[in-house]
Tab-separated table of C-alpha atoms in Angstrom:
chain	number	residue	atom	x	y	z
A	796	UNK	CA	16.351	8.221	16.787
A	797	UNK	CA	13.119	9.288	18.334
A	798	UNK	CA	11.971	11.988	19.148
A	799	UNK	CA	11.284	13.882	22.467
A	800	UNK	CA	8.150	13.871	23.914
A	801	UNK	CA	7.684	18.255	23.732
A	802	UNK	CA	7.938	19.345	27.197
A	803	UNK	CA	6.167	22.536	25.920
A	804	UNK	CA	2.629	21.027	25.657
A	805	UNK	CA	0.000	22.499	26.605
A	806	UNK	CA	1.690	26.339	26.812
A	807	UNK	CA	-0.549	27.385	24.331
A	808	UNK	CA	1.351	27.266	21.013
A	809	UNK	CA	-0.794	24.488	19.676
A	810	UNK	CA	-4.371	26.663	20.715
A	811	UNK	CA	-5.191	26.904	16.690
A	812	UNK	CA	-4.133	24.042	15.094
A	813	UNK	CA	-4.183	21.158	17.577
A	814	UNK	CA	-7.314	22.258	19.830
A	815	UNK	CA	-8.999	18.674	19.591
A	816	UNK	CA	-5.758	16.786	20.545
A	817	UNK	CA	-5.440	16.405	24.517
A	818	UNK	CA	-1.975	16.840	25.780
A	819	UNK	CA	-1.625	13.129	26.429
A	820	UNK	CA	-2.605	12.484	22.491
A	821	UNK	CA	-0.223	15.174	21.386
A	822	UNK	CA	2.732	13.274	23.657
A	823	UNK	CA	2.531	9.837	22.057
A	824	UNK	CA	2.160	11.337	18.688
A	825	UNK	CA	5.649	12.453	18.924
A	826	UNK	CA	6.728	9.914	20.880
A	827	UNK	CA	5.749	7.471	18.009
A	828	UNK	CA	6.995	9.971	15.749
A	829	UNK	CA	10.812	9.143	14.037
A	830	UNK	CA	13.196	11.855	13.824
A	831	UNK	CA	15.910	11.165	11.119
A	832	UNK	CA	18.423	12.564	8.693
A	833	UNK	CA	16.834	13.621	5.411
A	834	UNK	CA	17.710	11.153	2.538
A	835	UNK	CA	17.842	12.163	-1.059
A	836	UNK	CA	14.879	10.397	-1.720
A	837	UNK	CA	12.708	12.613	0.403
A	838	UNK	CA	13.524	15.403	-1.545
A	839	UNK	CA	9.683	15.823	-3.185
A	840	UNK	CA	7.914	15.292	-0.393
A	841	UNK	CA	10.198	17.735	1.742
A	842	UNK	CA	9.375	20.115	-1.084
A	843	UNK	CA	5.842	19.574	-0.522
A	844	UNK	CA	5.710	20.045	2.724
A	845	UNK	CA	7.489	23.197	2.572
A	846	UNK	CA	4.585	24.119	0.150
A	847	UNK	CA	1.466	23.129	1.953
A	848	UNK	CA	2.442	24.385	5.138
A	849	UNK	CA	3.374	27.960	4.123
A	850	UNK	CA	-0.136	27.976	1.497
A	851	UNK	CA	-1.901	29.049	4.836
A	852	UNK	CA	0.695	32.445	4.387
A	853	UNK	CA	-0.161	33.017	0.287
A	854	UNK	CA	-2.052	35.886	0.664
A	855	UNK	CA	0.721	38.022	2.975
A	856	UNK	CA	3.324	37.791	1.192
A	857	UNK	CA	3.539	40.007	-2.285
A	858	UNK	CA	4.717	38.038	-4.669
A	859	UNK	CA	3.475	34.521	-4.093
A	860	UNK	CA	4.999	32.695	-7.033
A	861	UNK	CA	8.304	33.808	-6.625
A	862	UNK	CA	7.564	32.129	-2.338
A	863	UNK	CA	6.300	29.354	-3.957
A	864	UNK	CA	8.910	28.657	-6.500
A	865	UNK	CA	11.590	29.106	-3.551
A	866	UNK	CA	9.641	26.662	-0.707
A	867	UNK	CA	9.470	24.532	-4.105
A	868	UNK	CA	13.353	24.196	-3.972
A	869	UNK	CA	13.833	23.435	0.303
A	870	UNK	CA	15.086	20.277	-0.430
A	871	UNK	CA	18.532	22.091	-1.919
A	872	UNK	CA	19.030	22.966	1.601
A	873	UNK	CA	20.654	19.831	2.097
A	874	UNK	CA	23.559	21.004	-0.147
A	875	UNK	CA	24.768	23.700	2.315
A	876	UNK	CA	23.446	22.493	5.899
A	877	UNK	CA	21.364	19.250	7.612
A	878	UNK	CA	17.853	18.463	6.810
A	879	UNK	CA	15.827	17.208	9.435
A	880	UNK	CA	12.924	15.257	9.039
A	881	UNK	CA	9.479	13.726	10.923
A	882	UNK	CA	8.169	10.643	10.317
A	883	UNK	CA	4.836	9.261	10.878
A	884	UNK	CA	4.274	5.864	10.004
A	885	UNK	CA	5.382	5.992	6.713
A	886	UNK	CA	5.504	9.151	5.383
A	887	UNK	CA	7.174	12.798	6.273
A	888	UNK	CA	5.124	14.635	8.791
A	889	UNK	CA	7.887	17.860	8.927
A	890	UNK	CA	11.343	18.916	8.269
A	891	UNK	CA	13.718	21.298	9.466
A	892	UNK	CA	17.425	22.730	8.225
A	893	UNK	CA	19.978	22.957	10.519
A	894	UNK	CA	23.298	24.936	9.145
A	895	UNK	CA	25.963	25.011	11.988
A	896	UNK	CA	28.669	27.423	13.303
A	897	UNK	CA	30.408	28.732	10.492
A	898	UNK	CA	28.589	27.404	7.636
A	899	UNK	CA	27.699	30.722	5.118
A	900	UNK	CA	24.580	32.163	6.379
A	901	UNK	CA	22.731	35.090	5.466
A	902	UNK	CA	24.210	38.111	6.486
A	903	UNK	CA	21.468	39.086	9.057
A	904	UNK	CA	22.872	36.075	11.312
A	905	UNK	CA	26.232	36.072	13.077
A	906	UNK	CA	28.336	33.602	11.268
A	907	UNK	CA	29.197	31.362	14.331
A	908	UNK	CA	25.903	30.694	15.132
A	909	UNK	CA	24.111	27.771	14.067
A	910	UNK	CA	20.388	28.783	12.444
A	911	UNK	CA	17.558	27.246	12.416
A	912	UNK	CA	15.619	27.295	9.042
A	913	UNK	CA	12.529	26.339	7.324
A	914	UNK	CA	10.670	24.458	10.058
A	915	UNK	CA	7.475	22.919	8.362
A	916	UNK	CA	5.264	20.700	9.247
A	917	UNK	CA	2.322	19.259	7.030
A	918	UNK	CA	-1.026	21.070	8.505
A	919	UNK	CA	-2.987	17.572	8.743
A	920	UNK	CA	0.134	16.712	11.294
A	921	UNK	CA	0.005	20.173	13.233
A	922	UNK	CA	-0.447	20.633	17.218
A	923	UNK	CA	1.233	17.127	17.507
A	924	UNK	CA	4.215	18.040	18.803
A	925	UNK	CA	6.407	17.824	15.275
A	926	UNK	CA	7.508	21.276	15.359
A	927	UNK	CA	8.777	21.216	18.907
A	928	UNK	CA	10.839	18.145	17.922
A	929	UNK	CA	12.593	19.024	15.141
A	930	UNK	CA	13.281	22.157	16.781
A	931	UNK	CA	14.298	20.335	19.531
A	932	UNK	CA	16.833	18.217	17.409
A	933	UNK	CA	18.168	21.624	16.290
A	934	UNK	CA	19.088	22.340	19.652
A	935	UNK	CA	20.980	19.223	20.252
A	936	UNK	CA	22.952	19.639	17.244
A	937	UNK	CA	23.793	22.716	18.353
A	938	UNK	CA	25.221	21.540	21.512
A	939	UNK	CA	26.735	18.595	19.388
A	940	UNK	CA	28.656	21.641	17.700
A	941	UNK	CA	29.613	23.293	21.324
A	942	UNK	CA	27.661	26.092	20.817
A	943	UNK	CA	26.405	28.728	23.142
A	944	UNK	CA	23.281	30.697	21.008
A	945	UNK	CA	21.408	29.807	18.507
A	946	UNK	CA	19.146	31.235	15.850
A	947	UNK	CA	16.610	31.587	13.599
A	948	UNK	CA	14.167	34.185	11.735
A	949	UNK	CA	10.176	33.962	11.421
A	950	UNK	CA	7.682	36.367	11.283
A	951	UNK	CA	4.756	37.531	13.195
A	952	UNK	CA	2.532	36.194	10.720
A	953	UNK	CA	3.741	32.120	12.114
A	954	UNK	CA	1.241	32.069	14.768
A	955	UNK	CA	2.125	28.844	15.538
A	956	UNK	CA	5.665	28.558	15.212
A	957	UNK	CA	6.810	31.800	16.914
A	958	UNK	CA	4.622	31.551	20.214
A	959	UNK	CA	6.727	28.146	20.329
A	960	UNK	CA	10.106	29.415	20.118
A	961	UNK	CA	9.015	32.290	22.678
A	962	UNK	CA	8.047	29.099	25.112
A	963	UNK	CA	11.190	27.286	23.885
A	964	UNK	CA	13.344	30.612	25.255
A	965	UNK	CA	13.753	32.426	22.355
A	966	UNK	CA	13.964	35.683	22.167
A	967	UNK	CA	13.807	38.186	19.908
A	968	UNK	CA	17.218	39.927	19.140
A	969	UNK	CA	16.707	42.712	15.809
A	970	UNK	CA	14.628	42.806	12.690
A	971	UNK	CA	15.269	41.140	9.349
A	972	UNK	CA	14.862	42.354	5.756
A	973	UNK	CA	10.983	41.255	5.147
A	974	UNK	CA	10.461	38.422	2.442
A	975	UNK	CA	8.457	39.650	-0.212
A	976	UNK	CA	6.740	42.407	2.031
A	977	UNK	CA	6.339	39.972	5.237
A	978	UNK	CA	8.045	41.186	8.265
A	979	UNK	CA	10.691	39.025	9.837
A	980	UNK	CA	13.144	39.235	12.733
A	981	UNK	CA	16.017	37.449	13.932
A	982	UNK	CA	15.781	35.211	16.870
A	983	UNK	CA	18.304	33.743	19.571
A	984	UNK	CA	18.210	31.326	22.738
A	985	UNK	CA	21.275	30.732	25.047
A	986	UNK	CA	22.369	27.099	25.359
């Protein structure tokens, strides 16, 4: 499959990281990027992505080994929901879990939605349109699933990711317990 060109582009979630790409650049990069069901053998690099994107983060959260040791272990996702993945060329770009209606979620979320988790995308790929993609995908597989909301948690300290789901309609429904001392909430968007 590939992906969507982002009709979000140029809304101002990719300001910071993707300033020198034009809009025009940014829409063939994820045209020519390939989004695809993770494979066991992607499990490092998924790991590393996970990683290096949140490294930006290492000084907000408290205990940064104990983040690191977790984002170490995103590939285990897989066992308990979909894994998502970008592909440039090559190599993974991003990846994204999606865990559908009625799959155990954290008890923050309502059960019969489908969440949206651990969106990362490598920071030499960002303001490319990845993110919006794989998020993207997540919202088709929700539909797939007949679903009417959908969800997901970040903080205010993703000020990159949440400005996107804002433009992508979500919407911010209730706080979430923080992750070692970083604040998070729980958001929704209506399908």
């Amino acid at each position: 499959m590939t992906a969507t060109p982002p009709n979000a582009i140029g809304s101002g979630c990719w300001r910071c990281t993707g300033a020198t790409w034009s809009e025009a650049q940014r829409k063939r990069m994820a045209e020519a990027a390939r989004i695809r069901d993770y494979r066991s053998s992607d499990a490092d690099e998924v790991n590393r992505l996970a990683v290096t994107a949140f490294e930006q983060f290492r000084d907000a959260f408290d205990d940064w080994p104990a983040m690191r040791a977790g984002l170490s272990r995103t590939s285990e996702l897989s066992s308990g929901g979909e894994i998502i993945v970008a592909e440039l060329g090559n190599r993974l770009a991003g990846a994204v879990g999606y865990f559908g209606p009625g799959v155990k979620k954290a008890a923050f979320f309502d059960q019969a939605w489908p969440v949206i988790r651990m969106l990362v995308v490598d920071p030499v790929d960002r303001g490319k349109g990845l993110g919006h993609a794989l998020t993207s995908e997540c919202l088709a597989r929700a539909r797939r699933d007949r679903c009417r909301t959908i969800a997901l948690h970040t903080s205010p300290i993703m000020t990159v990711a949440l400005p996107m789901y804002l433009g992508m309609g979500f919407s911010k429904v209730h706080d979430a317990p923080p992750i070692h001392g970083v604040p998070y909430a729980v958001y929704t968007k209506a399908l």
